[in-house]
Short mmCIF file of C-alpha atoms in Angstrom, two decimals:
data_model
loop_
_atom_site.label_atom_id
_atom_site.label_comp_id
_atom_site.label_asym_id
_atom_site.label_seq_id
_atom_site.Cartn_x
_atom_site.Cartn_y
_atom_site.Cartn_z
CA MET A 1 -29.58 18.83 41.92
CA SER A 2 -29.95 15.13 42.32
CA LEU A 3 -28.17 13.38 45.15
CA ARG A 4 -27.96 10.19 43.14
CA SER A 5 -24.58 9.37 41.62
CA PRO A 6 -24.24 9.53 37.81
CA LEU A 7 -23.75 5.77 37.77
CA SER A 8 -27.01 5.02 39.60
CA GLN A 9 -28.86 7.44 37.30
CA ALA A 10 -27.59 5.64 34.22
CA ARG A 11 -28.00 2.11 35.57
CA GLY A 12 -30.84 0.13 34.03
CA LEU A 13 -31.46 2.58 31.19
CA GLY A 14 -29.86 0.34 28.60
CA SER A 15 -28.10 1.83 25.62
CA ALA A 16 -29.81 5.22 25.21
CA LYS A 17 -32.45 3.35 23.15
CA GLU A 18 -30.48 3.22 19.92
CA GLY A 19 -28.01 0.41 20.52
CA VAL A 20 -27.91 -1.43 17.23
CA GLY A 21 -29.50 1.29 15.06
CA HIS A 22 -26.27 2.47 13.43
CA TRP A 23 -25.02 -1.08 12.90
CA TRP A 24 -28.32 -2.24 11.40
CA VAL A 25 -28.79 0.67 8.97
CA GLN A 26 -25.18 0.21 7.81
CA ARG A 27 -26.07 -3.42 6.92
CA LEU A 28 -29.46 -2.54 5.44
CA THR A 29 -27.92 0.02 3.07
CA ALA A 30 -25.07 -2.43 2.30
CA ILE A 31 -27.54 -5.13 1.21
CA ALA A 32 -29.44 -2.60 -0.93
CA LEU A 33 -26.18 -1.43 -2.51
CA VAL A 34 -25.17 -4.92 -3.71
CA PRO A 35 -27.68 -4.98 -6.62
CA LEU A 36 -27.83 -1.16 -7.00
CA SER A 37 -24.08 -0.63 -7.39
CA LEU A 38 -23.70 -3.65 -9.70
CA TRP A 39 -26.52 -2.29 -11.86
CA PHE A 40 -24.91 1.16 -11.84
CA VAL A 41 -21.43 -0.04 -12.83
CA VAL A 42 -22.81 -2.28 -15.61
CA SER A 43 -25.03 0.57 -16.92
CA VAL A 44 -22.14 3.03 -17.05
CA ALA A 45 -20.09 0.44 -18.94
CA ARG A 46 -22.95 -0.50 -21.32
CA PHE A 47 -24.12 2.96 -22.37
CA SER A 48 -21.95 5.91 -23.39
CA LEU A 49 -22.99 7.91 -20.36
CA PHE A 50 -20.50 10.69 -21.06
CA ASP A 51 -22.58 11.52 -24.12
CA TYR A 52 -25.25 14.11 -23.24
CA ALA A 53 -28.13 12.79 -25.37
CA THR A 54 -27.55 9.14 -24.35
CA MET A 55 -27.30 10.06 -20.67
CA VAL A 56 -30.48 12.18 -20.65
CA ALA A 57 -32.44 9.51 -22.55
CA TRP A 58 -31.19 6.89 -20.07
CA ILE A 59 -32.33 8.88 -17.00
CA LYS A 60 -35.71 9.71 -18.59
CA ALA A 61 -36.71 6.03 -18.30
CA PRO A 62 -38.79 5.88 -15.07
CA LEU A 63 -37.17 2.70 -13.72
CA VAL A 64 -33.70 4.14 -14.25
CA ALA A 65 -34.61 7.39 -12.49
CA VAL A 66 -36.07 5.53 -9.50
CA ALA A 67 -33.09 3.16 -9.30
CA LEU A 68 -30.66 6.10 -9.52
CA VAL A 69 -32.45 7.93 -6.67
CA LEU A 70 -32.34 4.74 -4.56
CA PHE A 71 -28.65 4.28 -5.44
CA PHE A 72 -27.71 7.83 -4.41
CA VAL A 73 -29.76 7.76 -1.19
CA ALA A 74 -28.53 4.30 -0.09
CA MET A 75 -24.91 5.02 -1.03
CA ILE A 76 -24.70 8.41 0.67
CA HIS A 77 -26.52 7.21 3.81
CA HIS A 78 -24.08 4.26 3.92
CA ALA A 79 -21.15 6.66 3.37
CA ALA A 80 -22.33 9.02 6.15
CA LEU A 81 -22.51 6.12 8.64
CA GLY A 82 -19.12 4.78 7.56
CA VAL A 83 -17.33 8.15 7.62
CA GLN A 84 -18.75 8.76 11.11
CA VAL A 85 -17.17 5.53 12.40
CA VAL A 86 -13.82 6.35 10.79
CA ILE A 87 -13.81 9.82 12.40
CA GLU A 88 -14.81 8.35 15.78
CA ASP A 89 -11.97 5.84 15.53
CA TYR A 90 -9.13 8.13 14.46
CA VAL A 91 -9.93 11.63 15.77
CA GLY A 92 -8.93 11.84 19.46
CA ASN A 93 -10.00 15.36 20.43
CA GLU A 94 -13.72 15.46 21.34
CA GLY A 95 -14.31 18.93 19.86
CA THR A 96 -12.56 18.15 16.57
CA LYS A 97 -14.40 14.83 16.43
CA LEU A 98 -17.83 16.45 16.84
CA VAL A 99 -17.14 19.23 14.32
CA SER A 100 -15.73 16.73 11.79
CA ILE A 101 -18.78 14.48 12.04
CA VAL A 102 -21.20 17.41 11.67
CA LEU A 103 -19.31 18.81 8.64
CA ALA A 104 -18.98 15.39 6.97
CA LYS A 105 -22.69 14.65 7.39
CA PHE A 106 -23.77 18.11 6.18
CA ALA A 107 -21.52 17.79 3.11
CA LEU A 108 -22.67 14.26 2.26
CA TYR A 109 -26.38 15.05 2.59
CA ALA A 110 -25.91 18.20 0.48
CA VAL A 111 -24.34 15.97 -2.19
CA ALA A 112 -27.29 13.56 -1.86
CA ALA A 113 -29.86 16.35 -2.23
CA ALA A 114 -28.07 17.81 -5.28
CA SER A 115 -27.82 14.38 -6.94
CA VAL A 116 -31.47 13.45 -6.36
CA PHE A 117 -32.62 16.90 -7.53
CA ALA A 118 -30.53 16.59 -10.72
CA VAL A 119 -31.89 13.10 -11.50
CA LEU A 120 -35.50 14.25 -10.97
CA LYS A 121 -34.97 17.42 -13.02
CA ILE A 122 -33.77 15.34 -15.98
CA ALA A 123 -36.46 12.67 -15.46
CA PHE A 124 -39.27 15.25 -15.39
CA GLY A 125 -37.87 16.72 -18.59
CA ALA A 126 -36.48 20.15 -17.77
CA MET B 1 -17.97 14.33 37.61
CA SER B 2 -15.68 14.99 34.66
CA VAL B 3 -12.59 12.98 35.44
CA LYS B 4 -10.58 12.33 32.31
CA PRO B 5 -10.18 8.57 31.89
CA ALA B 6 -6.61 7.28 31.92
CA SER B 7 -7.16 5.86 28.45
CA SER B 8 -7.45 9.34 26.88
CA ASN B 9 -3.68 9.74 26.46
CA ARG B 10 -3.16 6.39 24.81
CA PRO B 11 -2.23 6.34 21.10
CA LEU B 12 -5.05 5.76 18.65
CA SER B 13 -5.27 2.95 16.08
CA PRO B 14 -3.60 2.38 13.57
CA PHE B 15 -0.36 3.49 15.32
CA MET B 16 0.72 -0.13 15.84
CA ILE B 17 0.94 -1.24 12.21
CA GLY B 18 4.64 -1.45 11.34
CA PRO B 19 6.70 -1.14 14.52
CA TYR B 20 4.57 -3.32 16.84
CA TYR B 21 2.29 -5.30 14.59
CA ARG B 22 3.22 -7.35 11.55
CA ALA B 23 0.79 -6.70 8.72
CA GLN B 24 -0.99 -9.74 7.27
CA LEU B 25 -3.41 -10.18 4.38
CA THR B 26 -6.50 -10.00 6.62
CA SER B 27 -5.55 -6.74 8.36
CA MET B 28 -4.45 -5.12 5.08
CA LEU B 29 -7.76 -6.04 3.41
CA SER B 30 -9.54 -4.57 6.43
CA ILE B 31 -7.77 -1.20 6.23
CA THR B 32 -8.22 -1.24 2.43
CA HIS B 33 -11.96 -1.64 3.00
CA ARG B 34 -11.91 1.56 5.07
CA LEU B 35 -9.69 3.43 2.60
CA THR B 36 -11.85 2.47 -0.40
CA GLY B 37 -14.94 3.41 1.65
CA LEU B 38 -13.49 6.87 2.33
CA ALA B 39 -12.47 7.25 -1.32
CA LEU B 40 -16.00 6.30 -2.42
CA ALA B 41 -17.47 8.84 0.04
CA PHE B 42 -15.37 11.55 -1.67
CA GLY B 43 -16.30 10.01 -5.02
CA THR B 44 -20.00 10.77 -4.41
CA VAL B 45 -19.05 14.40 -5.19
CA PHE B 46 -17.92 13.23 -8.66
CA LEU B 47 -21.18 11.33 -9.27
CA ALA B 48 -23.18 14.35 -8.09
CA ALA B 49 -21.20 16.59 -10.48
CA TRP B 50 -21.95 14.15 -13.31
CA VAL B 51 -25.77 14.21 -12.90
CA THR B 52 -25.80 17.91 -11.96
CA ALA B 53 -23.86 18.78 -15.13
CA ALA B 54 -26.37 16.77 -17.18
CA ALA B 55 -29.26 18.56 -15.47
CA ALA B 56 -27.63 21.94 -16.18
CA GLY B 57 -27.54 21.30 -19.94
CA PRO B 58 -25.34 20.20 -22.86
CA ASP B 59 -22.68 22.94 -22.42
CA ALA B 60 -22.03 22.19 -18.74
CA PHE B 61 -22.06 18.47 -19.51
CA ALA B 62 -19.47 18.91 -22.29
CA VAL B 63 -17.06 20.52 -19.78
CA PHE B 64 -17.56 17.60 -17.37
CA ALA B 65 -17.26 14.95 -20.12
CA ASP B 66 -13.99 16.51 -21.36
CA LEU B 67 -12.52 16.33 -17.84
CA ALA B 68 -13.72 12.73 -17.36
CA ASN B 69 -12.36 11.65 -20.77
CA SER B 70 -8.88 13.12 -20.14
CA ILE B 71 -6.03 10.76 -19.22
CA VAL B 72 -6.16 11.78 -15.54
CA GLY B 73 -9.96 11.49 -15.60
CA LYS B 74 -9.80 8.00 -17.11
CA LEU B 75 -7.20 6.83 -14.54
CA LEU B 76 -9.37 8.19 -11.70
CA LEU B 77 -12.39 6.40 -13.19
CA VAL B 78 -10.50 3.08 -13.32
CA ALA B 79 -9.41 3.60 -9.69
CA TYR B 80 -12.99 4.52 -8.76
CA THR B 81 -14.36 1.39 -10.48
CA TRP B 82 -11.88 -0.83 -8.64
CA ALA B 83 -12.58 0.90 -5.29
CA MET B 84 -16.32 0.37 -5.74
CA LEU B 85 -15.96 -3.29 -6.81
CA TYR B 86 -13.45 -4.04 -4.04
CA HIS B 87 -15.69 -2.45 -1.39
CA LEU B 88 -18.64 -4.37 -2.86
CA CYS B 89 -16.86 -7.76 -2.84
CA ASN B 90 -15.31 -7.28 0.60
CA GLY B 91 -18.64 -5.89 1.83
CA ILE B 92 -20.32 -9.17 0.84
CA ARG B 93 -17.51 -10.93 2.79
CA HIS B 94 -18.41 -8.79 5.80
CA LEU B 95 -22.14 -9.55 5.45
CA PHE B 96 -21.27 -13.26 5.38
CA TRP B 97 -19.21 -12.81 8.56
CA ASP B 98 -22.26 -11.18 10.16
CA THR B 99 -23.95 -14.59 10.02
CA GLY B 100 -21.19 -15.86 12.32
CA ARG B 101 -19.46 -17.99 9.69
CA GLY B 102 -16.14 -17.89 7.84
CA PHE B 103 -13.82 -16.85 10.71
CA GLU B 104 -11.51 -19.90 10.54
CA MET B 105 -7.99 -18.83 9.49
CA LYS B 106 -8.09 -20.89 6.30
CA THR B 107 -11.54 -19.59 5.28
CA ALA B 108 -10.70 -15.96 6.11
CA TYR B 109 -7.58 -16.14 3.91
CA ALA B 110 -9.40 -17.96 1.09
CA SER B 111 -12.22 -15.39 1.03
CA GLY B 112 -9.60 -12.63 1.20
CA TYR B 113 -7.79 -13.90 -1.89
CA ALA B 114 -11.16 -14.39 -3.60
CA VAL B 115 -12.05 -10.72 -2.93
CA ILE B 116 -8.74 -9.48 -4.41
CA GLY B 117 -9.17 -11.71 -7.48
CA ALA B 118 -12.84 -10.85 -8.02
CA SER B 119 -12.28 -7.08 -7.67
CA VAL B 120 -9.45 -7.09 -10.24
CA VAL B 121 -11.25 -9.41 -12.70
CA LEU B 122 -14.53 -7.48 -12.45
CA THR B 123 -12.75 -4.12 -12.94
CA ALA B 124 -10.99 -5.50 -16.04
CA ALA B 125 -14.28 -6.95 -17.33
CA VAL B 126 -16.17 -3.67 -16.85
CA TRP B 127 -13.50 -1.66 -18.68
CA ALA B 128 -13.07 -4.21 -21.45
CA PHE B 129 -16.86 -4.10 -21.94
CA ALA B 130 -16.95 -0.30 -21.86
CA LEU B 131 -14.06 0.18 -24.31
CA LEU B 132 -14.58 -2.72 -26.73
CA VAL B 133 -18.32 -3.40 -26.96
#
């Protein structure tokens, strides 16, 4: 057991080495999502993407598949960071807060994996 | 050393909106940014279902397309489009603020009205394009 007080142990260590990481990645994904989401919305409006043949042909184009993967990854990473902040702000109980953040992140990254897998499956011509 | 800080029993935001705090355009746009962000996070499940149904084959996709083309599906899609375009426009406003500019009252209100206008006009344009062209 250390005889030093918790304050003196923490002093000088800075911000656990990840100070602006969350903030920066939120901005990085936001900047990426400006062109990606505009492209996505315009594409959905331009092509009849609720028609099976049109949709599959659209995703089979390599650039579309790559852009869709980037869109899903950037959007869901951005969502995971944003949902975390909302939970931290509004959930008071520490246990509920932790469990909510873990569940939200697991769910969002499961959605990301399923989306990317589906895009690649269509692109590689299953 | 686990003394509970005195602040732990204080009410959490946004308790003050209404009784203690008069809502203005700027604060309402701020909470709308959060609400649309949350809605879009849930909406990722819809986008995942869309590509997953396509990957599963024409029959699964037909079920999904029927749901999306129903009246309720269409209304949700319009709401989803607006939420995405609002979050996009207001997100650009936030990125501009990150450069340290645009915080004067007049500018903050002007950019706020611009975001509302742009999100509505863009949503209308996207749907007009999708339905008419």
